[in-house]
Amino acid sequence: MDFEPLYLTFKLAVVTTAILLVLALPLAYWLSGTRSKFKPILEALVTMPLVLPPTVLGFYFLVALSPRNPFGQWLSENLGLQLVFSFKGLVLASLVYSLPFMVQPIQAGFSALPKSLKEAAQLMGKSRWAILKDVLLPNIKPSVWTGIVLAFAHTIGEFGVVLMIGGNIPGETRVASIAIYDSVEALDYASANTYSLILFAITFSILLTVYAINGGYLKTQRT
Amino acid sequence: MISAHLVKRLQGTQGIFHLDVALEIPEGKLVTLYGPSGAGKTSILRMLSGLMPPDDGSIEVNGMSWFKGNDKLYVPSRKRNVAFVFQDFALFPHMTVLENLCFAMSQRDEKQAQELLDFVDLKGLQAVKPHSLSGGQQQRVALARALAQQPKILLLDEPLSALDFDLRKRMQHLLRKVHDRFGYTTLLVSHDPTEIMILSDFVYHIENGKIIAEGKAETLFENQNTILTTGTVLEITPNENGFAVHLKIQDSTLVIELSDEKGKALQIGDTIELGPRK
């Protein structure tokens, strides 16, 4: 039994989730408060990966990042980045693919807070950063957790995008979902079952924990 | 001294209207904005605090210019040091009562925060989170937090409208006490003539974005022949001055204080006429 695909899957999910958190917080904050006319365009773009077939996304990534095309060539020559069929490429594709899962819950959390909280802090002379850190974020913790978990779980479940841009290179891009597909193709149902069972158990435990925490079931009941 | 000329196009329930008011608020005085809902009172507070930019006009506070329409001068709300008691109190839910006060201070001073809590009668509640407090208690935390900020101007947006009659009375006295002790220049939005009589040094009556009358509360409410109406008596409660009588006037209720003699003559369900004092 080869555990590398599982390790790679979780590595990809952890890296993607961490980067997404840093990117999505300011983006969601901006989207929740802005009246810019670009907002609907940006919102549509952020949400696209929810409805597009992953293969479409993967296909365009493949085309754009291929060293045969200008952008891919530029990346390769100037930054030394070879993104197609590499782990880095998987991370980039996963960032886009899981973006809505991180942005939307956080944006909804920000939007649900009464405007007066931010205004009160503003009138106390607090900087934008202090308002975000000390007032807004502590009050949308459940939304942030939801975003983290959904982005993590969604990255674990990736298949189409990974297959298109990463292929099936052991130790580099062969994540669990690909390994399962591969095992089934090779009629190795035992391995496919082990991978599947582990993914099933882990994702179920993560989601269960989050729903239990957000629903307050783990807190001591107060009267 | 605050002198402000505020011009703003506002969207009201009846459509768009133009707010255009000139206010003079002497240092240390408590001035009230009185008028129907949607007249632009809250917008005036928001413009003074910097939460809403006026379209034109000027704001000057103690000789410092905060806004000048012509010169594109605009001091952001962060730098105005204005305390605002919001209608929904805007207490930070994740902080304790004491933390709420300390957060508002420019220099954290727990001892002073504690003193303010004692002053507004909230002794012993410093470690409690806002959601476990009653409406009246939350109201007092919001007031204490505004005081903790040691503001240049204190803005109170209908702070008592959500409270029941007894609490309202207690809060009115507390507000008077606060004003006498700290002497902050205060602008209050209120619908309640009794409250205005107790608290204000000066009143602006605002309707549809314009000042239609101004003056001391006593003279303003005496001379206005616009408030000629009838009310139905809902409740009569004896108090230290005689009786507090709750009246239903059209869609709202009003509480008036009556002498012993007048109060005794009334019964629940009576219709009485309200008009200018003769």
Short mmCIF file of C-alpha atoms in Angstrom, two decimals:
data_model
loop_
_atom_site.label_atom_id
_atom_site.label_comp_id
_atom_site.label_asym_id
_atom_site.label_seq_id
_atom_site.Cartn_x
_atom_site.Cartn_y
_atom_site.Cartn_z
CA MET A 1 0.00 0.00 0.00
CA ASP A 2 1.44 3.35 -1.10
CA PHE A 3 0.60 6.17 1.27
CA GLU A 4 2.26 8.86 -0.79
CA PRO A 5 -0.96 9.92 -2.63
CA LEU A 6 -2.67 10.47 0.72
CA TYR A 7 0.27 12.48 2.03
CA LEU A 8 0.29 14.55 -1.18
CA THR A 9 -3.45 15.12 -0.96
CA PHE A 10 -3.23 16.53 2.57
CA LYS A 11 -0.12 18.52 1.77
CA LEU A 12 -1.95 20.11 -1.16
CA ALA A 13 -5.03 20.80 0.98
CA VAL A 14 -3.01 22.36 3.82
CA VAL A 15 -0.91 24.57 1.53
CA THR A 16 -3.92 25.65 -0.54
CA THR A 17 -6.05 26.41 2.54
CA ALA A 18 -3.30 28.43 4.21
CA ILE A 19 -2.65 30.58 1.15
CA LEU A 20 -6.37 30.95 0.47
CA LEU A 21 -7.01 32.19 3.99
CA VAL A 22 -4.49 34.99 3.53
CA LEU A 23 -5.92 35.91 0.12
CA ALA A 24 -9.60 35.49 0.94
CA LEU A 25 -9.75 37.56 4.14
CA PRO A 26 -8.97 40.92 2.54
CA LEU A 27 -10.91 40.02 -0.60
CA ALA A 28 -14.04 39.00 1.35
CA TYR A 29 -13.71 42.08 3.57
CA TRP A 30 -13.49 44.35 0.56
CA LEU A 31 -16.39 42.62 -1.23
CA SER A 32 -18.62 42.88 1.86
CA GLY A 33 -18.15 46.63 2.16
CA THR A 34 -17.55 48.01 -1.30
CA ARG A 35 -19.96 49.85 -3.57
CA SER A 36 -17.56 49.70 -6.49
CA LYS A 37 -19.04 48.93 -9.89
CA PHE A 38 -16.42 46.20 -10.29
CA LYS A 39 -17.92 44.25 -7.39
CA PRO A 40 -20.39 42.16 -9.46
CA ILE A 41 -17.66 41.30 -11.97
CA LEU A 42 -15.32 40.20 -9.23
CA GLU A 43 -18.06 38.27 -7.43
CA ALA A 44 -18.96 36.46 -10.64
CA LEU A 45 -15.30 35.59 -11.25
CA VAL A 46 -14.82 34.31 -7.70
CA THR A 47 -17.94 32.15 -7.97
CA MET A 48 -17.21 30.73 -11.45
CA PRO A 49 -15.30 27.67 -10.19
CA LEU A 50 -18.47 26.60 -8.37
CA VAL A 51 -20.37 26.08 -11.60
CA LEU A 52 -17.72 25.46 -14.25
CA PRO A 53 -16.76 21.84 -14.93
CA PRO A 54 -13.32 21.41 -13.32
CA THR A 55 -12.01 20.16 -16.64
CA VAL A 56 -12.69 23.57 -18.21
CA LEU A 57 -10.62 25.26 -15.53
CA GLY A 58 -7.91 22.62 -15.84
CA PHE A 59 -7.86 22.92 -19.61
CA TYR A 60 -7.31 26.68 -19.56
CA PHE A 61 -4.65 26.35 -16.90
CA LEU A 62 -2.93 23.76 -19.03
CA VAL A 63 -3.05 26.02 -22.06
CA ALA A 64 -1.97 29.16 -20.22
CA LEU A 65 0.85 27.62 -18.24
CA SER A 66 2.28 25.39 -20.93
CA PRO A 67 5.88 26.43 -21.78
CA ARG A 68 4.82 26.44 -25.44
CA ASN A 69 2.63 29.45 -24.82
CA PRO A 70 3.90 33.00 -24.12
CA PHE A 71 2.80 33.18 -20.48
CA GLY A 72 4.14 29.74 -19.59
CA GLN A 73 7.34 30.53 -21.45
CA TRP A 74 7.73 33.81 -19.60
CA LEU A 75 7.22 32.06 -16.23
CA SER A 76 9.75 29.42 -17.11
CA GLU A 77 12.41 31.82 -18.45
CA ASN A 78 12.11 34.65 -15.94
CA LEU A 79 11.00 32.94 -12.74
CA GLY A 80 12.18 29.43 -13.44
CA LEU A 81 8.65 28.19 -12.76
CA GLN A 82 7.49 25.04 -14.48
CA LEU A 83 3.86 24.87 -13.40
CA VAL A 84 2.40 22.24 -15.67
CA PHE A 85 2.62 18.69 -14.24
CA SER A 86 4.12 19.91 -10.99
CA PHE A 87 2.99 20.30 -7.38
CA LYS A 88 3.23 24.09 -7.62
CA GLY A 89 0.90 24.03 -10.58
CA LEU A 90 -1.56 21.94 -8.55
CA VAL A 91 -1.44 24.51 -5.76
CA LEU A 92 -2.15 27.35 -8.19
CA ALA A 93 -5.08 25.50 -9.78
CA SER A 94 -6.45 24.52 -6.36
CA LEU A 95 -6.31 28.14 -5.19
CA VAL A 96 -8.61 29.18 -8.00
CA TYR A 97 -10.77 26.09 -7.78
CA SER A 98 -11.42 26.40 -4.03
CA LEU A 99 -11.51 30.21 -3.84
CA PRO A 100 -15.33 30.54 -3.64
CA PHE A 101 -15.48 28.05 -0.80
CA MET A 102 -13.23 30.25 1.30
CA VAL A 103 -14.46 33.67 0.18
CA GLN A 104 -18.20 33.17 0.32
CA PRO A 105 -18.66 32.11 3.96
CA ILE A 106 -16.25 34.83 5.14
CA GLN A 107 -17.93 37.49 3.02
CA ALA A 108 -21.34 36.40 4.34
CA GLY A 109 -19.95 36.63 7.88
CA PHE A 110 -18.71 40.18 7.37
CA SER A 111 -21.98 41.24 5.72
CA ALA A 112 -24.06 39.85 8.58
CA LEU A 113 -22.31 42.01 11.19
CA PRO A 114 -24.16 45.21 12.08
CA LYS A 115 -22.53 48.20 10.38
CA SER A 116 -22.55 50.05 13.68
CA LEU A 117 -19.82 47.78 15.14
CA LYS A 118 -17.32 48.94 12.56
CA GLU A 119 -18.51 52.53 12.81
CA ALA A 120 -18.27 52.57 16.60
CA ALA A 121 -14.66 51.34 16.41
CA GLN A 122 -13.90 53.88 13.69
CA LEU A 123 -15.13 56.69 15.93
CA MET A 124 -12.87 55.39 18.71
CA GLY A 125 -9.97 56.27 16.43
CA LYS A 126 -8.99 52.69 15.58
CA SER A 127 -7.11 51.94 12.38
CA ARG A 128 -8.62 49.74 9.67
CA TRP A 129 -6.33 46.90 10.61
CA ALA A 130 -7.20 47.18 14.32
CA ILE A 131 -10.92 47.18 13.48
CA LEU A 132 -10.52 44.06 11.36
CA LYS A 133 -8.34 42.24 13.90
CA ASP A 134 -9.94 43.29 17.19
CA VAL A 135 -13.59 43.84 16.29
CA LEU A 136 -14.70 42.15 13.08
CA LEU A 137 -12.72 38.91 12.87
CA PRO A 138 -13.42 37.77 16.45
CA ASN A 139 -17.13 38.09 15.67
CA ILE A 140 -17.07 36.01 12.50
CA LYS A 141 -14.96 33.11 13.76
CA PRO A 142 -17.57 30.49 12.78
CA SER A 143 -17.64 31.85 9.22
CA VAL A 144 -13.85 31.76 8.99
CA TRP A 145 -13.83 28.17 10.26
CA THR A 146 -16.50 27.22 7.76
CA GLY A 147 -14.40 28.76 4.97
CA ILE A 148 -11.26 26.94 6.10
CA VAL A 149 -12.98 23.57 6.34
CA LEU A 150 -14.88 23.86 3.07
CA ALA A 151 -11.77 24.96 1.17
CA PHE A 152 -9.76 22.14 2.76
CA ALA A 153 -12.37 19.47 2.08
CA HIS A 154 -12.99 20.72 -1.44
CA THR A 155 -9.28 20.59 -2.24
CA ILE A 156 -9.13 17.02 -0.98
CA GLY A 157 -11.98 16.15 -3.32
CA GLU A 158 -10.39 17.66 -6.43
CA PHE A 159 -10.10 15.43 -9.44
CA GLY A 160 -10.74 17.01 -12.82
CA VAL A 161 -8.49 20.04 -12.42
CA VAL A 162 -5.70 17.93 -10.95
CA LEU A 163 -5.89 15.40 -13.72
CA MET A 164 -5.78 18.07 -16.42
CA ILE A 165 -2.92 20.14 -15.10
CA GLY A 166 -1.03 17.69 -12.90
CA GLY A 167 -1.45 14.37 -14.60
CA ASN A 168 -0.47 11.31 -12.63
CA ILE A 169 3.17 11.64 -11.52
CA PRO A 170 3.88 9.62 -8.35
CA GLY A 171 5.23 11.79 -5.54
CA GLU A 172 4.54 14.99 -7.45
CA THR A 173 0.95 15.21 -8.65
CA ARG A 174 -0.56 11.79 -7.93
CA VAL A 175 -3.04 12.73 -5.23
CA ALA A 176 -5.47 10.28 -3.63
CA SER A 177 -8.40 10.96 -5.96
CA ILE A 178 -6.16 10.19 -8.94
CA ALA A 179 -4.72 7.13 -7.22
CA ILE A 180 -8.24 5.81 -6.65
CA TYR A 181 -9.12 6.26 -10.30
CA ASP A 182 -5.84 4.67 -11.31
CA SER A 183 -6.33 1.66 -9.02
CA VAL A 184 -9.82 1.06 -10.38
CA GLU A 185 -8.48 1.22 -13.93
CA ALA A 186 -5.91 -1.41 -12.95
CA LEU A 187 -8.69 -3.49 -11.29
CA ASP A 188 -6.91 -3.08 -7.92
CA TYR A 189 -10.13 -2.60 -5.94
CA ALA A 190 -8.45 -3.27 -2.59
CA SER A 191 -6.18 -0.20 -2.88
CA ALA A 192 -9.03 1.91 -4.27
CA ASN A 193 -11.13 0.91 -1.31
CA THR A 194 -8.43 1.74 1.24
CA TYR A 195 -7.80 5.19 -0.23
CA SER A 196 -11.52 5.87 -0.46
CA LEU A 197 -12.24 4.70 3.05
CA ILE A 198 -9.46 6.86 4.51
CA LEU A 199 -10.63 9.95 2.59
CA PHE A 200 -14.20 9.25 3.62
CA ALA A 201 -13.33 8.87 7.31
CA ILE A 202 -11.09 11.91 7.48
CA THR A 203 -13.39 14.31 5.65
CA PHE A 204 -16.36 13.09 7.67
CA SER A 205 -14.50 13.67 10.97
CA ILE A 206 -13.40 17.15 9.92
CA LEU A 207 -16.88 18.22 8.90
CA LEU A 208 -18.42 16.64 11.97
CA THR A 209 -16.02 18.50 14.25
CA VAL A 210 -16.73 21.82 12.60
CA TYR A 211 -20.49 21.44 12.65
CA ALA A 212 -20.31 20.33 16.27
CA ILE A 213 -18.22 23.37 17.24
CA ASN A 214 -20.25 25.87 15.20
CA GLY A 215 -23.51 24.44 16.47
CA GLY A 216 -22.28 24.81 20.04
CA TYR A 217 -22.68 21.10 20.84
CA LEU A 218 -19.27 20.87 22.44
CA LYS A 219 -19.82 23.84 24.74
CA THR A 220 -21.00 23.43 28.27
CA GLN A 221 -24.65 24.28 28.28
CA ARG A 222 -25.39 27.60 29.93
CA THR A 223 -28.71 28.47 31.39
CA MET B 1 -18.51 75.46 20.11
CA ILE B 2 -19.73 73.56 17.07
CA SER B 3 -21.00 75.45 14.10
CA ALA B 4 -22.15 73.44 11.18
CA HIS B 5 -23.90 74.06 7.92
CA LEU B 6 -24.91 70.75 6.44
CA VAL B 7 -26.26 70.18 2.96
CA LYS B 8 -27.11 66.68 1.77
CA ARG B 9 -29.44 64.98 -0.65
CA LEU B 10 -31.15 62.19 1.27
CA GLN B 11 -33.40 59.28 0.39
CA GLY B 12 -36.38 59.20 2.72
CA THR B 13 -39.48 57.02 2.86
CA GLN B 14 -41.37 59.64 0.84
CA GLY B 15 -38.65 59.95 -1.81
CA ILE B 16 -35.64 62.19 -2.17
CA PHE B 17 -35.40 65.36 -0.08
CA HIS B 18 -32.75 67.99 0.55
CA LEU B 19 -31.34 68.46 4.00
CA ASP B 20 -30.08 71.97 4.63
CA VAL B 21 -29.52 72.99 8.23
CA ALA B 22 -27.30 75.42 10.12
CA LEU B 23 -26.56 74.49 13.74
CA GLU B 24 -24.75 76.32 16.53
CA ILE B 25 -23.95 74.25 19.59
CA PRO B 26 -22.16 76.09 22.39
CA GLU B 27 -19.41 74.25 24.27
CA GLY B 28 -20.71 72.09 27.11
CA LYS B 29 -24.38 72.43 26.21
CA LEU B 30 -26.90 69.70 25.54
CA VAL B 31 -28.82 70.40 22.37
CA THR B 32 -31.66 68.28 21.05
CA LEU B 33 -32.80 67.53 17.52
CA TYR B 34 -36.54 66.99 17.60
CA GLY B 35 -38.84 65.99 14.77
CA PRO B 36 -40.62 63.14 13.01
CA SER B 37 -38.89 59.98 11.75
CA GLY B 38 -37.16 60.47 8.44
CA ALA B 39 -36.62 64.22 8.96
CA GLY B 40 -32.84 63.80 8.70
CA LYS B 41 -31.90 63.91 12.41
CA THR B 42 -29.76 60.77 12.43
CA SER B 43 -28.11 61.90 9.20
CA ILE B 44 -27.07 65.13 10.94
CA LEU B 45 -25.37 63.10 13.70
CA ARG B 46 -23.70 60.89 11.11
CA MET B 47 -22.37 63.91 9.22
CA LEU B 48 -21.02 65.54 12.37
CA SER B 49 -19.26 62.31 13.34
CA GLY B 50 -17.79 61.81 9.87
CA LEU B 51 -19.67 58.59 9.15
CA MET B 52 -21.51 60.27 6.27
CA PRO B 53 -19.96 62.94 4.07
CA PRO B 54 -22.14 66.03 3.48
CA ASP B 55 -22.60 67.16 -0.12
CA ASP B 56 -21.75 70.72 0.81
CA GLY B 57 -21.44 73.12 3.73
CA SER B 58 -18.96 73.27 6.58
CA ILE B 59 -18.28 71.89 10.05
CA GLU B 60 -16.17 73.76 12.56
CA VAL B 61 -15.46 72.52 16.08
CA ASN B 62 -13.66 74.74 18.61
CA GLY B 63 -12.08 76.74 15.81
CA MET B 64 -10.88 73.63 13.93
CA SER B 65 -12.32 72.92 10.54
CA TRP B 66 -13.56 69.34 10.05
CA PHE B 67 -15.27 69.80 6.74
CA LYS B 68 -15.37 72.48 4.09
CA GLY B 69 -17.35 71.79 0.93
CA ASN B 70 -15.45 74.33 -1.16
CA ASP B 71 -11.93 73.33 -0.15
CA LYS B 72 -12.51 69.57 -0.24
CA LEU B 73 -11.37 69.51 3.37
CA TYR B 74 -12.55 66.41 5.21
CA VAL B 75 -11.30 65.15 8.57
CA PRO B 76 -12.04 61.38 8.73
CA SER B 77 -14.22 60.03 11.54
CA ARG B 78 -11.22 58.30 13.10
CA LYS B 79 -9.59 61.63 13.84
CA ARG B 80 -12.62 63.54 15.15
CA ASN B 81 -12.91 61.95 18.60
CA VAL B 82 -16.69 61.91 18.57
CA ALA B 83 -18.56 59.39 20.73
CA PHE B 84 -21.76 58.03 19.25
CA VAL B 85 -24.38 56.07 21.20
CA PHE B 86 -26.11 54.12 18.45
CA GLN B 87 -29.74 53.05 18.52
CA ASP B 88 -28.62 49.41 18.56
CA PHE B 89 -25.87 50.28 21.12
CA ALA B 90 -23.15 48.66 18.93
CA LEU B 91 -21.51 46.92 21.89
CA PHE B 92 -18.75 44.54 20.84
CA PRO B 93 -20.29 41.10 21.48
CA HIS B 94 -17.02 39.23 22.01
CA MET B 95 -15.72 41.61 24.67
CA THR B 96 -16.78 41.84 28.30
CA VAL B 97 -18.37 45.04 29.56
CA LEU B 98 -15.03 46.20 30.96
CA GLU B 99 -13.21 45.35 27.71
CA ASN B 100 -15.78 47.35 25.77
CA LEU B 101 -14.94 50.41 27.86
CA CYS B 102 -11.17 49.87 27.78
CA PHE B 103 -11.21 49.43 24.01
CA ALA B 104 -12.78 52.88 23.63
CA MET B 105 -10.02 54.56 25.63
CA SER B 106 -6.97 56.00 23.96
CA GLN B 107 -4.94 54.89 27.01
CA ARG B 108 -6.19 51.74 28.70
CA ASP B 109 -7.22 52.58 32.26
CA GLU B 110 -9.17 49.82 34.01
CA LYS B 111 -9.59 51.84 37.17
CA GLN B 112 -11.30 54.66 35.35
CA ALA B 113 -13.43 52.20 33.37
CA GLN B 114 -14.53 50.68 36.66
CA GLU B 115 -15.42 54.11 38.03
CA LEU B 116 -17.53 54.86 34.97
CA LEU B 117 -19.35 51.55 35.38
CA ASP B 118 -20.06 52.42 39.01
CA PHE B 119 -21.29 55.83 37.90
CA VAL B 120 -23.87 54.33 35.53
CA ASP B 121 -24.94 51.78 38.15
CA LEU B 122 -23.36 48.71 36.64
CA LYS B 123 -21.16 47.69 39.54
CA GLY B 124 -20.29 43.99 39.46
CA LEU B 125 -21.12 43.48 35.78
CA GLN B 126 -17.66 44.24 34.39
CA ALA B 127 -16.86 40.63 33.48
CA VAL B 128 -20.17 39.94 31.74
CA LYS B 129 -20.61 39.82 27.95
CA PRO B 130 -23.19 42.24 26.49
CA HIS B 131 -25.63 39.56 25.30
CA SER B 132 -26.43 38.50 28.84
CA LEU B 133 -27.44 42.03 29.85
CA SER B 134 -30.92 43.53 29.71
CA GLY B 135 -31.74 46.33 27.25
CA GLY B 136 -31.41 48.99 29.92
CA GLN B 137 -28.07 47.63 31.10
CA GLN B 138 -26.72 47.49 27.55
CA GLN B 139 -27.84 51.07 27.13
CA ARG B 140 -25.82 52.10 30.18
CA VAL B 141 -22.75 50.20 28.97
CA ALA B 142 -23.03 52.06 25.66
CA LEU B 143 -23.23 55.36 27.53
CA ALA B 144 -20.31 54.51 29.81
CA ARG B 145 -18.27 53.42 26.80
CA ALA B 146 -18.98 56.74 25.09
CA LEU B 147 -17.78 58.55 28.22
CA ALA B 148 -14.66 56.37 28.40
CA GLN B 149 -13.65 57.83 25.07
CA GLN B 150 -13.49 61.35 26.59
CA PRO B 151 -14.94 62.76 23.40
CA LYS B 152 -15.04 66.27 22.02
CA ILE B 153 -18.70 65.75 21.18
CA LEU B 154 -21.18 63.21 22.50
CA LEU B 155 -23.88 62.14 20.04
CA LEU B 156 -26.93 60.27 21.32
CA ASP B 157 -29.23 58.80 18.67
CA GLU B 158 -32.60 58.20 20.33
CA PRO B 159 -30.87 56.44 23.18
CA LEU B 160 -34.02 55.92 25.19
CA SER B 161 -36.52 54.93 22.51
CA ALA B 162 -36.17 51.19 23.09
CA LEU B 163 -36.72 51.35 26.84
CA ASP B 164 -39.93 50.99 28.82
CA PHE B 165 -41.37 53.90 30.75
CA ASP B 166 -39.70 53.39 34.15
CA LEU B 167 -36.29 52.69 32.65
CA ARG B 168 -36.70 55.71 30.43
CA LYS B 169 -37.29 57.93 33.44
CA ARG B 170 -34.23 56.52 35.22
CA MET B 171 -32.09 56.93 32.12
CA GLN B 172 -33.25 60.51 31.64
CA HIS B 173 -32.03 61.31 35.11
CA LEU B 174 -28.80 59.45 34.48
CA LEU B 175 -28.22 61.40 31.27
CA ARG B 176 -28.80 64.65 33.16
CA LYS B 177 -26.38 63.47 35.85
CA VAL B 178 -23.79 62.56 33.21
CA HIS B 179 -24.12 65.91 31.55
CA ASP B 180 -23.85 67.83 34.82
CA ARG B 181 -20.77 65.88 35.88
CA PHE B 182 -18.79 65.61 32.62
CA GLY B 183 -20.14 68.59 30.69
CA TYR B 184 -19.50 67.16 27.23
CA THR B 185 -20.97 69.09 24.32
CA THR B 186 -23.90 66.82 23.54
CA LEU B 187 -26.31 66.44 20.67
CA LEU B 188 -29.36 64.30 21.38
CA VAL B 189 -31.99 63.00 18.98
CA SER B 190 -35.35 62.60 20.68
CA HIS B 191 -39.07 62.33 19.95
CA ASP B 192 -40.19 62.77 23.50
CA PRO B 193 -41.11 66.33 24.62
CA THR B 194 -40.92 65.41 28.33
CA GLU B 195 -37.44 64.04 27.86
CA ILE B 196 -36.42 67.12 25.92
CA MET B 197 -37.78 69.41 28.65
CA ILE B 198 -35.77 67.55 31.32
CA LEU B 199 -32.53 67.35 29.38
CA SER B 200 -32.04 70.06 26.79
CA ASP B 201 -30.55 73.50 26.90
CA PHE B 202 -31.70 74.19 23.37
CA VAL B 203 -33.87 72.46 20.75
CA TYR B 204 -33.90 72.39 16.97
CA HIS B 205 -37.19 71.23 15.51
CA ILE B 206 -36.45 69.58 12.18
CA GLU B 207 -38.90 68.52 9.51
CA ASN B 208 -38.14 67.34 6.01
CA GLY B 209 -34.50 68.33 6.24
CA LYS B 210 -35.12 71.91 7.38
CA ILE B 211 -35.13 73.62 10.75
CA ILE B 212 -38.70 74.84 11.23
CA ALA B 213 -38.26 76.15 14.77
CA GLU B 214 -35.52 76.56 17.35
CA GLY B 215 -35.28 77.78 20.90
CA LYS B 216 -35.36 76.70 24.51
CA ALA B 217 -37.51 73.63 25.09
CA GLU B 218 -40.11 75.43 27.23
CA THR B 219 -40.71 78.23 24.76
CA LEU B 220 -40.57 75.98 21.73
CA PHE B 221 -43.21 73.56 22.94
CA GLU B 222 -45.38 76.41 24.25
CA ASN B 223 -45.41 78.47 21.09
CA GLN B 224 -45.89 75.70 18.60
CA ASN B 225 -49.51 75.64 17.60
CA THR B 226 -48.74 72.76 15.28
CA ILE B 227 -49.12 70.15 18.00
CA LEU B 228 -52.85 70.39 18.41
CA THR B 229 -54.17 66.88 18.62
CA THR B 230 -56.16 64.40 20.70
CA GLY B 231 -54.95 61.39 22.61
CA THR B 232 -56.50 58.35 24.30
CA VAL B 233 -55.44 57.58 27.86
CA LEU B 234 -53.80 54.13 28.03
CA GLU B 235 -52.34 54.08 31.51
CA ILE B 236 -52.13 56.31 34.59
CA THR B 237 -49.28 55.74 37.04
CA PRO B 238 -48.75 57.83 40.15
CA ASN B 239 -45.23 59.19 40.60
CA GLU B 240 -43.39 61.76 42.71
CA ASN B 241 -44.72 64.71 40.68
CA GLY B 242 -48.33 63.56 40.45
CA PHE B 243 -49.19 61.21 37.62
CA ALA B 244 -47.52 59.88 34.51
CA VAL B 245 -50.17 59.47 31.84
CA HIS B 246 -49.54 57.31 28.77
CA LEU B 247 -51.44 58.56 25.75
CA LYS B 248 -52.04 56.99 22.38
CA ILE B 249 -51.83 59.63 19.68
CA GLN B 250 -52.44 58.30 16.20
CA ASP B 251 -49.83 55.57 15.78
CA SER B 252 -47.52 56.51 18.61
CA THR B 253 -47.62 56.80 22.36
CA LEU B 254 -46.67 59.76 24.48
CA VAL B 255 -46.14 60.06 28.20
CA ILE B 256 -47.02 63.31 29.92
CA GLU B 257 -46.69 64.28 33.54
CA LEU B 258 -49.74 65.76 35.16
CA SER B 259 -50.39 67.31 38.54
CA ASP B 260 -52.33 65.36 41.18
CA GLU B 261 -55.50 67.27 40.52
CA LYS B 262 -55.54 66.81 36.74
CA GLY B 263 -54.37 63.20 36.90
CA LYS B 264 -57.13 62.15 39.31
CA ALA B 265 -59.78 63.47 36.96
CA LEU B 266 -58.69 61.10 34.20
CA GLN B 267 -59.70 57.52 33.50
CA ILE B 268 -58.26 54.93 31.15
CA GLY B 269 -59.97 55.25 27.75
CA ASP B 270 -60.67 59.01 28.11
CA THR B 271 -59.92 61.20 25.12
CA ILE B 272 -58.10 64.41 25.92
CA GLU B 273 -57.11 67.34 23.82
CA LEU B 274 -53.49 68.47 23.64
CA GLY B 275 -52.60 71.92 22.46
CA PRO B 276 -50.47 74.98 23.10
CA ARG B 277 -50.27 76.13 26.70
CA LYS B 278 -52.68 79.03 27.11
#
